[in-house]
Amino acid sequence: MTLFTMLLVISAERLFKLGEHWQLDHRMEVLFRRIRHFSPLRTLLMTGAVMVVVFLLLRSLHGLFFNVPLLVVWILLGVLCFGAGKVRLHYHAYLKAASRDDAHARGAMASELTLIHGVPPECSEREFLRELQNALLWINFRYYLAPLFWFVVGGIWGPVLLMGYAFLRAWQSWLARYLTPHERLQSGIDGILHVLDWLPVRLFGVVYALIGHGEKALPGWFASLGDRHTSQYQVLTRLAQFSLAREPHTDKIETPKAAVSMAKKTTFTVVVIVALLTIYGTLV
């Protein structure tokens, strides 16, 4: 059921998820507004509570009416957690602003896209475009690749892990957008996600390496296996940049498009690999 649900969710996300209505981040805002104290323990407790609720829901529906209600819940949870509907709108708005040479609108949309890690102050245009590429690659990881990883490795309880990861992602985005860096630090969210992202970053990093310049990226990938301190953002984007080395870094439209194209190619490759492994495992 994992493969079938995954394909349905991906199709629904591409066709219908164009805003924040079906985004978990938006649905969690009511809860996040009520939180006044921040700590790693509170973050873990909130995440655990959400996962327990989803677990109990799936457990209660298991075996009911030939598991049709269970399948519906799997799909609904997948649509809520998978994909970046509103961020896609920001990306297209950036391209429109760049094509019109609207510096103010372009800067506003770039700020939205680089919300989590930001852009170094007083950087050159080339450096700015590279950081924008990195932000787009990371968005693809956060909203597509990592959710896919947790959904697949969770097996029959994949939606539980998926919901837990998506909740942490939503919490981090909320803190980055509305609260101070100190409160974000107090919450411990970056450290928690650093641990959770270690394995999926390396799995998908090797895909970036093999799609692009493997002779340059693979040594960096092997070096990352023993690296516990470098941020996962830097590890993934550094590997992806090897694949983008021959792409332009001076055009304000083509540069982000190159990153999105590479991200889509990587996601498609991962989906194909998961599908083949699932079919093979079923046949065996």
mmCIF file of N, CA and C in Angstrom, residues 13-61:
data_model
loop_
_atom_site.group_PDB
_atom_site.id
_atom_site.type_symbol
_atom_site.label_atom_id
_atom_site.label_comp_id
_atom_site.label_asym_id
_atom_site.label_seq_id
_atom_site.Cartn_x
_atom_site.Cartn_y
_atom_site.Cartn_z
ATOM 1 N N GLU A 13 -0.414 16.082 -5.293
ATOM 2 C CA GLU A 13 0.368 17.266 -4.930
ATOM 3 C C GLU A 13 0.711 18.102 -6.153
ATOM 4 N N ARG A 14 1.084 17.454 -7.230
ATOM 5 C CA ARG A 14 1.472 18.185 -8.429
ATOM 6 C C ARG A 14 0.267 18.850 -9.100
ATOM 7 N N LEU A 15 -0.902 18.228 -8.994
ATOM 8 C CA LEU A 15 -2.071 18.728 -9.713
ATOM 9 C C LEU A 15 -2.882 19.749 -8.922
ATOM 10 N N PHE A 16 -3.019 19.527 -7.601
ATOM 11 C CA PHE A 16 -3.991 20.308 -6.837
ATOM 12 C C PHE A 16 -3.403 21.143 -5.706
ATOM 13 N N LYS A 17 -2.226 20.816 -5.234
ATOM 14 C CA LYS A 17 -1.707 21.495 -4.052
ATOM 15 C C LYS A 17 -0.938 22.745 -4.474
ATOM 16 N N LEU A 18 -1.658 23.826 -4.653
ATOM 17 C CA LEU A 18 -1.056 25.061 -5.156
ATOM 18 C C LEU A 18 -1.039 26.175 -4.116
ATOM 19 N N GLY A 19 -1.462 25.904 -2.927
ATOM 20 C CA GLY A 19 -1.476 26.909 -1.867
ATOM 21 C C GLY A 19 -1.249 26.253 -0.527
ATOM 22 N N GLU A 20 -1.702 26.921 0.539
ATOM 23 C CA GLU A 20 -1.451 26.421 1.879
ATOM 24 C C GLU A 20 -2.640 25.692 2.499
ATOM 25 N N HIS A 21 -3.750 25.574 1.749
ATOM 26 C CA HIS A 21 -4.952 24.969 2.319
ATOM 27 C C HIS A 21 -4.695 23.532 2.765
ATOM 28 N N TRP A 22 -3.963 22.770 1.951
ATOM 29 C CA TRP A 22 -3.679 21.380 2.273
ATOM 30 C C TRP A 22 -2.252 21.203 2.808
ATOM 31 N N GLN A 23 -1.736 22.219 3.462
ATOM 32 C CA GLN A 23 -0.373 22.176 4.003
ATOM 33 C C GLN A 23 -0.428 22.034 5.522
ATOM 34 N N LEU A 24 0.301 21.057 6.064
ATOM 35 C CA LEU A 24 0.307 20.853 7.509
ATOM 36 C C LEU A 24 0.818 22.082 8.242
ATOM 37 N N ASP A 25 1.802 22.773 7.656
ATOM 38 C CA ASP A 25 2.356 23.974 8.277
ATOM 39 C C ASP A 25 1.259 24.979 8.599
ATOM 40 N N HIS A 26 0.341 25.154 7.666
ATOM 41 C CA HIS A 26 -0.759 26.101 7.853
ATOM 42 C C HIS A 26 -1.735 25.606 8.927
ATOM 43 N N ARG A 27 -2.015 24.322 8.929
ATOM 44 C CA ARG A 27 -2.971 23.756 9.882
ATOM 45 C C ARG A 27 -2.448 23.779 11.315
ATOM 46 N N MET A 28 -1.135 23.791 11.482
ATOM 47 C CA MET A 28 -0.546 23.776 12.817
ATOM 48 C C MET A 28 -0.411 25.171 13.431
ATOM 49 N N GLU A 29 -0.701 26.209 12.658
ATOM 50 C CA GLU A 29 -0.508 27.569 13.161
ATOM 51 C C GLU A 29 -1.343 27.849 14.412
ATOM 52 N N VAL A 30 -2.539 27.279 14.477
ATOM 53 C CA VAL A 30 -3.403 27.488 15.650
ATOM 54 C C VAL A 30 -2.713 26.990 16.912
ATOM 55 N N LEU A 31 -2.055 25.853 16.826
ATOM 56 C CA LEU A 31 -1.328 25.309 17.974
ATOM 57 C C LEU A 31 -0.089 26.132 18.284
ATOM 58 N N PHE A 32 0.680 26.472 17.270
ATOM 59 C CA PHE A 32 1.943 27.160 17.482
ATOM 60 C C PHE A 32 1.749 28.538 18.119
ATOM 61 N N ARG A 33 0.651 29.208 17.798
ATOM 62 C CA ARG A 33 0.408 30.535 18.376
ATOM 63 C C ARG A 33 0.234 30.490 19.891
ATOM 64 N N ARG A 34 -0.156 29.351 20.412
ATOM 65 C CA ARG A 34 -0.428 29.231 21.843
ATOM 66 C C ARG A 34 0.831 28.961 22.670
ATOM 67 N N ILE A 35 1.915 28.643 22.023
ATOM 68 C CA ILE A 35 3.126 28.234 22.738
ATOM 69 C C ILE A 35 3.918 29.473 23.150
ATOM 70 N N ARG A 36 4.245 29.546 24.436
ATOM 71 C CA ARG A 36 4.962 30.702 24.974
ATOM 72 C C ARG A 36 6.327 30.320 25.556
ATOM 73 N N HIS A 37 6.546 29.039 25.819
ATOM 74 C CA HIS A 37 7.812 28.580 26.392
ATOM 75 C C HIS A 37 8.434 27.553 25.449
ATOM 76 N N PHE A 38 9.745 27.612 25.337
ATOM 77 C CA PHE A 38 10.429 26.813 24.330
ATOM 78 C C PHE A 38 11.556 26.003 24.964
ATOM 79 N N SER A 39 11.632 24.734 24.573
ATOM 80 C CA SER A 39 12.701 23.855 25.032
ATOM 81 C C SER A 39 12.727 22.623 24.135
ATOM 82 N N PRO A 40 13.871 21.924 24.053
ATOM 83 C CA PRO A 40 13.913 20.680 23.268
ATOM 84 C C PRO A 40 12.915 19.649 23.772
ATOM 85 N N LEU A 41 12.730 19.577 25.100
ATOM 86 C CA LEU A 41 11.791 18.609 25.659
ATOM 87 C C LEU A 41 10.370 18.905 25.196
ATOM 88 N N ARG A 42 9.979 20.180 25.206
ATOM 89 C CA ARG A 42 8.632 20.541 24.750
ATOM 90 C C ARG A 42 8.461 20.189 23.271
ATOM 91 N N THR A 43 9.491 20.458 22.479
ATOM 92 C CA THR A 43 9.424 20.120 21.059
ATOM 93 C C THR A 43 9.226 18.629 20.860
ATOM 94 N N LEU A 44 9.978 17.818 21.597
ATOM 95 C CA LEU A 44 9.860 16.363 21.478
ATOM 96 C C LEU A 44 8.511 15.868 21.978
ATOM 97 N N LEU A 45 8.018 16.450 23.056
ATOM 98 C CA LEU A 45 6.717 16.031 23.598
ATOM 99 C C LEU A 45 5.586 16.355 22.621
ATOM 100 N N MET A 46 5.628 17.544 22.019
ATOM 101 C CA MET A 46 4.603 17.902 21.036
ATOM 102 C C MET A 46 4.635 16.941 19.850
ATOM 103 N N THR A 47 5.852 16.659 19.374
ATOM 104 C CA THR A 47 5.981 15.751 18.230
ATOM 105 C C THR A 47 5.490 14.356 18.589
ATOM 106 N N GLY A 48 5.870 13.894 19.776
ATOM 107 C CA GLY A 48 5.424 12.575 20.220
ATOM 108 C C GLY A 48 3.908 12.498 20.336
ATOM 109 N N ALA A 49 3.291 13.568 20.832
ATOM 110 C CA ALA A 49 1.833 13.582 20.976
ATOM 111 C C ALA A 49 1.153 13.484 19.613
ATOM 112 N N VAL A 50 1.661 14.216 18.636
ATOM 113 C CA VAL A 50 1.093 14.164 17.285
ATOM 114 C C VAL A 50 1.239 12.764 16.702
ATOM 115 N N MET A 51 2.384 12.149 16.895
ATOM 116 C CA MET A 51 2.620 10.808 16.356
ATOM 117 C C MET A 51 1.718 9.783 17.039
ATOM 118 N N VAL A 52 1.501 9.928 18.344
ATOM 119 C CA VAL A 52 0.624 8.996 19.063
ATOM 120 C C VAL A 52 -0.812 9.109 18.552
ATOM 121 N N VAL A 53 -1.278 10.326 18.314
ATOM 122 C CA VAL A 53 -2.631 10.527 17.791
ATOM 123 C C VAL A 53 -2.781 9.837 16.436
ATOM 124 N N VAL A 54 -1.795 10.011 15.563
ATOM 125 C CA VAL A 54 -1.860 9.382 14.243
ATOM 126 C C VAL A 54 -1.798 7.859 14.379
ATOM 127 N N PHE A 55 -0.945 7.373 15.270
ATOM 128 C CA PHE A 55 -0.833 5.926 15.490
ATOM 129 C C PHE A 55 -2.170 5.345 15.940
ATOM 130 N N LEU A 56 -2.817 5.989 16.903
ATOM 131 C CA LEU A 56 -4.102 5.500 17.405
ATOM 132 C C LEU A 56 -5.179 5.546 16.326
ATOM 133 N N LEU A 57 -5.141 6.583 15.496
ATOM 134 C CA LEU A 57 -6.105 6.688 14.403
ATOM 135 C C LEU A 57 -5.932 5.543 13.417
ATOM 136 N N LEU A 58 -4.678 5.283 13.024
ATOM 137 C CA LEU A 58 -4.423 4.192 12.079
ATOM 138 C C LEU A 58 -4.783 2.845 12.684
ATOM 139 N N ARG A 59 -4.476 2.699 13.964
ATOM 140 C CA ARG A 59 -4.776 1.448 14.654
ATOM 141 C C ARG A 59 -6.286 1.194 14.709
ATOM 142 N N SER A 60 -7.045 2.251 14.939
ATOM 143 C CA SER A 60 -8.497 2.099 15.043
ATOM 144 C C SER A 60 -9.136 1.764 13.704
ATOM 145 N N LEU A 61 -8.497 2.174 12.601
ATOM 146 C CA LEU A 61 -9.061 1.932 11.273
ATOM 147 C C LEU A 61 -8.563 0.645 10.635
#
